């Protein structure tokens, strides 16, 4: 216990020393800092060297055994989705055919496809974007969107692409689906959480059918300087008169088409009223959005970024940081990064200056999680209208430390989509802010 108590202060001390050393180098030679900063800006054309296939990769992996029993798979020592992607990178498609559309019973069968794995996306994704996850093997596939991919562990060399809206099912035939490699990727050090994929109000839902435990994490964070973003996003800003300081924010304006606002709570907003061509095609929208968030890229701050949701109604795409395959909520009110199309002519970016850096032990024990049914019952007992409950997501709550401004804790909890936003389940039932 004494050793655990010494680890965190020791790591914090190291972080402080490193910070002082870096700050000293800037004070001694600010010109060198500006030069190195500009170099990193010009070299970071890709999100922390993360390809599009990484940012738009699936986020959940479910295995269905020969008896139809399903488990969500996790691994604390490696990224299972990346491991699966490595085994699928040489896929070479032979044919793509639409197998079914509008048939709920047929769709339910594929959700419970025995002896298979299912890759899930948190929101719909275009088939051509998913294709990048398998070496562009479906780049000439249908112009449709999907939510999940079923990969049978048999000798068929087929996979199935499922779209929840309209219950579309596509069958894709490959030369080789590398089943042995996929089995090896999920063979060692894999944790299991009992689940069942089922339809609720005609929408596929992951039902966590048994209680389970989740670890909590501590992370050292780094706050990116405002100067970095000013240099990167407003290169033509030369007049200090275009800087306005307010009580809770600082606003930079290039007097042309761009405005950058930093808030005291660590959030930032960037407004570009003259972006490049804006496409109405879903695939191109996702590609353009990837290119746009690369403008915000610095070392490590987007290394765990994943696509989380897309709203055609609000013209909004949200990306979140993920830990162990689960999304982080309340890093700020928008997600890690939100891009919104405003009036069909301008783009508004909302993002956080705070970035996860180094994991540190918390000394805390694992947290027992309730089942999905218990969550719904808890909400009903607390007076919430069950008919208004939307998706229920397992994720991590970002909480700032009271003892240090460079440390955050990530605690597992349920998040419920209710009244048009994501809500922390524990806060809902305890009426915190409700």
Coordinates of C-alpha atoms in Angstrom, one line a residue:
X1 CA 0.0 0.0 0.0
X2 CA 2.9 2.4 0.8
X3 CA 4.4 1.7 -2.5
X4 CA 1.2 2.5 -4.3
X5 CA 0.9 5.7 -2.4
X6 CA 4.4 6.7 -3.5
X7 CA 4.0 6.0 -7.2
X8 CA 1.5 8.7 -8.0
X9 CA 3.4 11.6 -6.2
X10 CA 6.6 10.4 -7.8
X11 CA 5.1 10.5 -11.3
X12 CA 3.6 13.9 -10.7
X13 CA 7.0 15.1 -9.5
X14 CA 8.6 13.8 -12.7
X15 CA 5.9 15.5 -14.8
X16 CA 6.5 18.8 -13.0
X17 CA 10.3 18.6 -13.5
X18 CA 9.8 17.9 -17.2
X19 CA 7.4 20.8 -17.5
X20 CA 9.9 23.1 -15.8
X21 CA 12.8 22.0 -18.0
X22 CA 10.7 22.5 -21.2
X23 CA 9.5 25.9 -19.9
X24 CA 13.1 26.9 -19.2
X25 CA 14.1 26.1 -22.7
X26 CA 11.4 28.3 -24.0
X27 CA 12.3 31.2 -21.8
X28 CA 16.0 30.9 -22.7
X29 CA 15.4 30.6 -26.4
X30 CA 11.9 31.5 -27.5
X31 CA 13.0 31.8 -31.1
X32 CA 14.0 28.1 -31.1
X33 CA 10.5 27.2 -29.7
X34 CA 8.7 29.1 -32.4
X35 CA 10.8 27.4 -35.1
X36 CA 10.3 24.0 -33.7
X37 CA 6.6 24.7 -33.3
X38 CA 6.3 25.8 -36.9
X39 CA 8.2 22.7 -38.0
X40 CA 5.8 20.4 -36.2
X41 CA 2.9 22.2 -37.7
X42 CA 4.1 21.7 -41.3
X43 CA 4.9 18.0 -40.7
X44 CA 1.6 17.1 -39.0
X45 CA -0.6 16.7 -42.1
X46 CA -2.0 13.5 -40.8
X47 CA -3.6 13.1 -37.3
X48 CA -0.5 12.2 -35.2
X49 CA 0.4 9.9 -38.1
X50 CA -2.9 8.0 -37.7
X51 CA -4.4 7.0 -41.0
X52 CA -8.1 7.5 -41.8
X53 CA -8.7 3.8 -41.3
X54 CA -7.6 4.2 -37.6
X55 CA -9.9 7.2 -36.8
X56 CA -12.8 5.4 -38.6
X57 CA -12.2 2.0 -37.2
X58 CA -14.9 -0.1 -35.4
X59 CA -14.9 0.4 -31.7
X60 CA -16.5 -2.8 -30.3
X61 CA -15.9 -6.5 -30.8
X62 CA -18.5 -9.2 -30.0
X63 CA -17.9 -12.9 -30.3
X64 CA -20.8 -15.4 -30.7
X65 CA -20.0 -19.0 -30.0
X66 CA -21.4 -22.2 -31.5
X67 CA -24.3 -22.1 -29.1
X68 CA -25.3 -18.5 -29.7
X69 CA -23.8 -17.2 -26.5
X70 CA -22.3 -13.7 -27.0
X71 CA -19.5 -11.8 -25.2
X72 CA -18.0 -8.4 -25.7
X73 CA -14.2 -8.9 -25.9
X74 CA -11.7 -6.6 -24.2
X75 CA -8.0 -6.6 -23.7
X76 CA -6.1 -4.3 -21.3
X77 CA -2.7 -4.9 -22.9
X78 CA -3.5 -4.5 -26.6
X79 CA -6.0 -2.9 -29.0
X80 CA -8.1 -5.8 -30.1
X81 CA -9.7 -3.8 -33.0
X82 CA -6.2 -2.9 -34.3
X83 CA -5.2 -6.6 -34.0
X84 CA -8.3 -7.6 -36.0
X85 CA -7.5 -4.9 -38.6
X86 CA -4.0 -6.2 -39.0
X87 CA -5.4 -9.7 -39.8
X88 CA -7.9 -8.2 -42.3
X89 CA -5.5 -5.8 -44.1
X90 CA -4.9 -8.3 -47.0
X91 CA -8.6 -8.9 -47.7
X92 CA -9.3 -9.1 -51.5
X93 CA -13.0 -9.0 -52.4
X94 CA -14.4 -11.0 -55.2
X95 CA -18.1 -10.0 -55.1
X96 CA -20.6 -7.9 -53.2
X97 CA -24.3 -8.7 -53.3
X98 CA -27.3 -7.3 -51.5
X99 CA -28.7 -10.3 -49.5
X100 CA -31.7 -8.8 -47.8
X101 CA -33.5 -5.5 -47.1
X102 CA -36.4 -4.7 -44.7
X103 CA -36.5 -8.3 -43.3
X104 CA -36.4 -7.9 -39.5
X105 CA -36.4 -11.7 -38.8
X106 CA -33.5 -12.2 -41.2
X107 CA -31.6 -9.3 -39.6
X108 CA -32.1 -10.8 -36.1
X109 CA -30.5 -14.0 -37.3
X110 CA -27.3 -12.2 -38.4
X111 CA -27.1 -10.3 -35.2
X112 CA -26.9 -13.7 -33.5
X113 CA -24.8 -15.5 -36.2
X114 CA -23.3 -18.5 -34.4
X115 CA -19.5 -19.1 -34.5
X116 CA -18.6 -15.5 -35.6
X117 CA -17.3 -12.2 -34.5
X118 CA -19.1 -8.9 -35.0
X119 CA -17.4 -5.5 -35.4
X120 CA -19.6 -2.6 -34.3
X121 CA -19.5 1.1 -35.1
X122 CA -21.0 3.6 -32.7
X123 CA -22.8 5.2 -35.6
X124 CA -23.4 4.6 -39.3
X125 CA -20.3 4.6 -41.5
X126 CA -20.2 4.5 -45.3
X127 CA -19.0 1.2 -46.9
X128 CA -16.3 3.0 -48.7
X129 CA -14.9 4.4 -45.5
X130 CA -15.0 1.0 -43.9
X131 CA -13.1 -0.3 -46.9
X132 CA -10.1 1.6 -45.7
X133 CA -10.0 -0.7 -42.7
X134 CA -9.5 -3.6 -45.1
X135 CA -7.0 -2.1 -47.5
X136 CA -9.6 -0.4 -49.7
X137 CA -10.9 -3.8 -50.8
X138 CA -14.4 -2.4 -51.0
X139 CA -13.6 0.9 -52.6
X140 CA -15.8 0.1 -55.5
X141 CA -18.6 -1.3 -53.3
X142 CA -22.1 0.1 -53.0
X143 CA -22.7 3.7 -52.0
X144 CA -24.4 2.7 -48.8
X145 CA -23.8 3.0 -45.1
X146 CA -23.5 0.2 -42.4
X147 CA -23.3 -0.1 -38.7
X148 CA -21.7 -3.5 -38.1
X149 CA -19.8 -6.3 -39.8
X150 CA -20.4 -10.0 -39.2
X151 CA -17.4 -12.3 -39.8
X152 CA -18.2 -16.1 -39.7
X153 CA -15.5 -18.5 -38.4
X154 CA -16.2 -21.0 -41.1
X155 CA -14.7 -21.8 -44.5
X156 CA -17.1 -19.6 -46.5
X157 CA -14.6 -16.7 -46.9
X158 CA -17.6 -14.4 -46.6
X159 CA -18.5 -11.5 -44.4
X160 CA -21.8 -9.6 -44.0
X161 CA -22.3 -5.9 -43.8
X162 CA -25.3 -4.8 -41.8
X163 CA -27.2 -1.5 -41.9
X164 CA -29.6 -1.0 -39.0
X165 CA -31.7 1.6 -40.7
X166 CA -33.9 -0.4 -43.1
X167 CA -32.2 -3.7 -42.1
X168 CA -30.0 -4.0 -45.1
X169 CA -27.6 -7.0 -45.4
X170 CA -24.8 -7.3 -47.9
X171 CA -22.8 -10.4 -48.5
X172 CA -19.2 -9.9 -49.5
X173 CA -17.1 -12.8 -50.9
X174 CA -13.3 -12.7 -50.4
X175 CA -10.5 -14.8 -51.6
X176 CA -9.5 -15.5 -48.0
X177 CA -11.0 -14.1 -44.7
X178 CA -8.0 -15.4 -42.7
X179 CA -10.1 -17.0 -40.0
X180 CA -7.1 -18.6 -38.3
X181 CA -5.4 -15.2 -38.0
X182 CA -8.6 -13.7 -36.5
X183 CA -8.9 -16.5 -34.0
X184 CA -5.3 -16.0 -32.9
X185 CA -5.9 -12.3 -32.4
X186 CA -8.6 -13.0 -29.8
X187 CA -7.0 -16.0 -28.2
X188 CA -4.8 -14.6 -25.4
X189 CA -5.4 -12.2 -22.5
X190 CA -8.9 -11.4 -23.6
X191 CA -11.6 -10.3 -21.1
X192 CA -15.3 -11.1 -21.7
X193 CA -18.4 -9.2 -20.8
X194 CA -21.7 -11.2 -21.3
X195 CA -24.0 -9.4 -23.7
X196 CA -26.8 -10.1 -26.2
X197 CA -27.4 -8.2 -29.4
X198 CA -31.2 -7.7 -29.7
X199 CA -33.8 -5.4 -31.2
X200 CA -35.4 -2.8 -28.9
X201 CA -38.0 -0.6 -30.6
X202 CA -36.7 -2.0 -33.9
X203 CA -33.2 -0.8 -33.2
X204 CA -30.3 -3.2 -32.6
X205 CA -29.1 -2.8 -29.0
X206 CA -26.3 -4.3 -27.0
X207 CA -27.9 -5.7 -23.8
X208 CA -25.4 -6.3 -21.0
X209 CA -27.1 -9.2 -19.3
X210 CA -24.9 -9.8 -16.3
X211 CA -23.1 -7.5 -13.9
X212 CA -19.4 -7.1 -14.4
X213 CA -16.4 -5.1 -13.2
X214 CA -14.5 -2.3 -15.0
X215 CA -11.2 -0.7 -14.1
X216 CA -10.8 3.0 -13.4
X217 CA -7.8 5.0 -14.7
X218 CA -5.7 8.0 -13.9
X219 CA -4.0 10.1 -16.6
X220 CA -1.6 12.9 -16.6
X221 CA -2.8 15.6 -19.0
X222 CA -1.1 18.2 -21.1
X223 CA -2.8 21.5 -21.9
X224 CA -1.8 22.7 -25.4
X225 CA -0.8 26.4 -25.5
X226 CA -3.1 28.9 -27.2
X227 CA -0.1 30.1 -29.3
X228 CA 0.1 26.7 -31.0
X229 CA -3.5 26.9 -32.3
X230 CA -3.1 30.6 -33.2
X231 CA -0.1 29.8 -35.3
X232 CA -1.7 26.8 -36.9
X233 CA -5.2 28.1 -37.6
X234 CA -4.6 31.8 -38.0
X235 CA -1.3 32.1 -39.8
X236 CA -2.3 35.6 -41.2
X237 CA -3.0 37.1 -37.8
X238 CA -0.4 40.0 -37.5
X239 CA -2.4 42.7 -35.8
X240 CA -2.7 42.5 -32.0
X241 CA -5.7 44.8 -32.3
X242 CA -7.6 41.7 -33.5
X243 CA -7.2 40.1 -30.1
X244 CA -10.1 40.8 -27.7
X245 CA -9.9 39.7 -24.1
X246 CA -13.1 39.1 -22.2
X247 CA -13.9 37.9 -18.7
X248 CA -14.2 34.2 -19.6
X249 CA -12.5 34.1 -23.0
X250 CA -9.9 35.4 -25.5
X251 CA -11.0 35.9 -29.1
X252 CA -8.6 36.0 -32.1
X253 CA -10.0 37.3 -35.4
X254 CA -8.0 37.6 -38.7
X255 CA -10.6 40.1 -40.0
X256 CA -11.2 37.9 -42.9
X257 CA -13.0 34.6 -42.5
X258 CA -11.6 32.9 -39.4
X259 CA -12.1 33.3 -35.6
X260 CA -10.6 31.4 -32.8
X261 CA -11.9 31.6 -29.2
X262 CA -10.3 30.2 -26.1
X263 CA -12.5 29.8 -23.0
X264 CA -11.2 29.8 -19.4
X265 CA -12.6 26.2 -18.8
X266 CA -10.1 24.8 -21.3
X267 CA -12.4 24.6 -24.3
X268 CA -11.8 26.2 -27.7
X269 CA -14.0 27.1 -30.7
X270 CA -12.7 27.7 -34.2
X271 CA -14.9 29.3 -36.9
X272 CA -14.1 29.1 -40.6
X273 CA -16.5 31.0 -42.9
X274 CA -14.6 30.1 -46.1
X275 CA -13.8 26.5 -46.0
X276 CA -13.0 24.4 -49.0
X277 CA -15.7 22.8 -51.1
X278 CA -18.4 21.2 -48.8
X279 CA -19.9 18.0 -50.2
X280 CA -23.3 16.6 -49.5
X281 CA -22.1 13.0 -50.1
X282 CA -21.7 11.1 -46.9
X283 CA -18.5 9.4 -47.8
X284 CA -16.9 12.6 -48.9
X285 CA -18.2 14.4 -45.8
X286 CA -16.3 11.9 -43.6
X287 CA -13.2 12.3 -45.7
X288 CA -13.3 16.0 -45.5
X289 CA -14.0 15.9 -41.8
X290 CA -10.9 13.8 -41.3
X291 CA -8.8 16.3 -43.2
X292 CA -10.3 19.1 -41.2
X293 CA -9.5 17.7 -37.8
X294 CA -6.0 17.1 -39.0
X295 CA -5.7 20.9 -38.7
X296 CA -5.9 20.5 -35.0
X297 CA -3.3 17.7 -34.8
X298 CA -0.4 17.8 -32.4
X299 CA 1.6 15.0 -30.8
X300 CA -0.6 12.6 -28.8
X301 CA -3.6 14.8 -28.5
X302 CA -5.6 12.8 -31.1
X303 CA -3.8 9.5 -30.9
X304 CA -6.9 7.8 -29.4
X305 CA -9.5 9.7 -31.3
X306 CA -12.4 7.7 -32.9
X307 CA -15.5 8.6 -34.9
X308 CA -18.4 8.6 -32.5
X309 CA -21.5 10.0 -34.2
X310 CA -23.0 11.7 -37.2
X311 CA -26.2 13.8 -37.3
X312 CA -27.4 14.6 -40.8
X313 CA -30.2 16.7 -39.2
X314 CA -27.7 18.9 -37.4
X315 CA -24.8 18.5 -39.9
X316 CA -22.6 17.5 -37.0
X317 CA -19.8 14.9 -36.6
X318 CA -18.4 14.1 -33.2
X319 CA -15.2 12.3 -32.3
X320 CA -14.3 11.0 -28.9
X321 CA -11.2 9.7 -27.2
X322 CA -11.4 6.0 -26.3
X323 CA -9.8 4.0 -23.5
X324 CA -9.8 0.2 -23.8
X325 CA -12.4 0.5 -26.6
X326 CA -14.8 2.6 -24.5
X327 CA -15.6 6.3 -25.2
X328 CA -14.7 9.1 -22.8
X329 CA -17.5 11.6 -21.9
X330 CA -17.4 15.1 -20.5
X331 CA -13.8 15.8 -21.6
X332 CA -15.8 18.8 -22.7
X333 CA -19.5 19.3 -23.5
X334 CA -19.0 18.3 -27.2
X335 CA -16.7 15.3 -27.2
X336 CA -13.0 15.4 -28.0
X337 CA -13.8 17.3 -31.3
X338 CA -17.0 18.4 -32.9
X339 CA -17.3 19.7 -36.4
X340 CA -20.6 21.4 -37.4
X341 CA -21.7 22.8 -40.7
X342 CA -23.3 26.2 -40.1
X343 CA -25.7 27.6 -42.7
X344 CA -24.2 25.2 -45.4
X345 CA -21.3 27.7 -45.8
X346 CA -19.2 27.7 -42.7
X347 CA -17.6 25.1 -40.3
X348 CA -17.4 25.4 -36.6
X349 CA -15.0 23.3 -34.6
X350 CA -15.3 22.8 -30.8
X351 CA -12.4 21.0 -29.1
X352 CA -10.5 20.8 -25.8
X353 CA -7.0 22.1 -25.0
X354 CA -6.5 19.3 -22.5
X355 CA -5.0 16.0 -23.8
X356 CA -4.4 12.7 -22.2
X357 CA -0.7 11.9 -21.8
X358 CA 0.5 9.2 -19.4
X359 CA -1.6 6.6 -17.6
X360 CA -0.8 6.4 -13.8
X361 CA -2.1 4.0 -11.2
X362 CA -5.0 5.3 -9.1
X363 CA -4.9 2.7 -6.4
X364 CA -8.7 2.4 -6.8
X365 CA -10.4 -1.0 -7.1
X366 CA -12.5 -2.0 -10.1
X367 CA -16.1 -0.7 -10.2
X368 CA -19.0 -3.1 -10.4
X369 CA -21.4 -2.2 -13.3
X370 CA -25.1 -2.8 -13.3
X371 CA -26.8 -4.7 -16.2
X372 CA -28.7 -2.8 -18.9
X373 CA -32.0 -3.9 -17.4
X374 CA -31.0 -2.6 -14.0
X375 CA -30.0 0.8 -15.5
X376 CA -33.4 1.1 -17.2
X377 CA -35.2 0.1 -14.0
X378 CA -33.2 2.6 -12.0
X379 CA -34.2 5.4 -14.3
X380 CA -37.8 4.4 -14.1
X381 CA -37.8 4.4 -10.3
X382 CA -36.2 7.8 -10.4
X383 CA -39.1 9.1 -12.4
X384 CA -37.7 9.2 -15.9
X385 CA -39.9 8.4 -18.9
X386 CA -38.7 5.1 -20.2
X387 CA -40.2 5.7 -23.6
X388 CA -37.8 8.7 -24.0
X389 CA -34.7 6.7 -23.2
X390 CA -32.4 6.5 -26.2
X391 CA -29.2 4.5 -26.6
X392 CA -27.3 3.4 -23.4
X393 CA -23.5 3.5 -23.8
X394 CA -20.8 2.1 -21.6
X395 CA -18.0 4.6 -21.2
X396 CA -15.7 6.6 -19.0
X397 CA -16.4 9.8 -17.1
X398 CA -13.6 12.4 -17.3
X399 CA -13.1 14.0 -13.9
X400 CA -10.5 16.6 -13.0
X401 CA -8.5 16.0 -9.9
X402 CA -9.0 18.3 -6.9
X403 CA -5.3 17.8 -5.9
X404 CA -3.6 18.5 -9.2
X405 CA -4.4 20.4 -12.4
X406 CA -2.4 17.9 -14.5
X407 CA -4.3 14.8 -13.4
X408 CA -7.7 13.4 -14.4
X409 CA -9.5 10.3 -13.4
X410 CA -11.5 8.1 -15.8
X411 CA -14.3 6.3 -14.0
X412 CA -16.5 3.7 -15.8
X413 CA -20.2 4.4 -15.8
X414 CA -23.3 4.2 -18.0
X415 CA -24.3 7.1 -20.2
X416 CA -27.9 7.5 -21.3
X417 CA -29.1 9.5 -24.3
X418 CA -32.1 11.4 -22.9
X419 CA -33.7 14.7 -23.9
X420 CA -31.3 15.1 -26.8
X421 CA -28.0 14.7 -25.0
X422 CA -25.7 12.2 -23.3
X423 CA -26.2 12.0 -19.5
X424 CA -24.2 10.3 -16.7
X425 CA -26.5 7.6 -15.3
X426 CA -25.3 8.1 -11.7
X427 CA -26.0 11.8 -11.9
X428 CA -29.4 11.1 -13.3
X429 CA -30.6 8.8 -10.6
X430 CA -29.1 11.1 -7.9
X431 CA -30.8 14.1 -9.5
X432 CA -27.5 16.0 -10.0
X433 CA -28.3 18.8 -12.4
X434 CA -31.8 17.4 -13.1

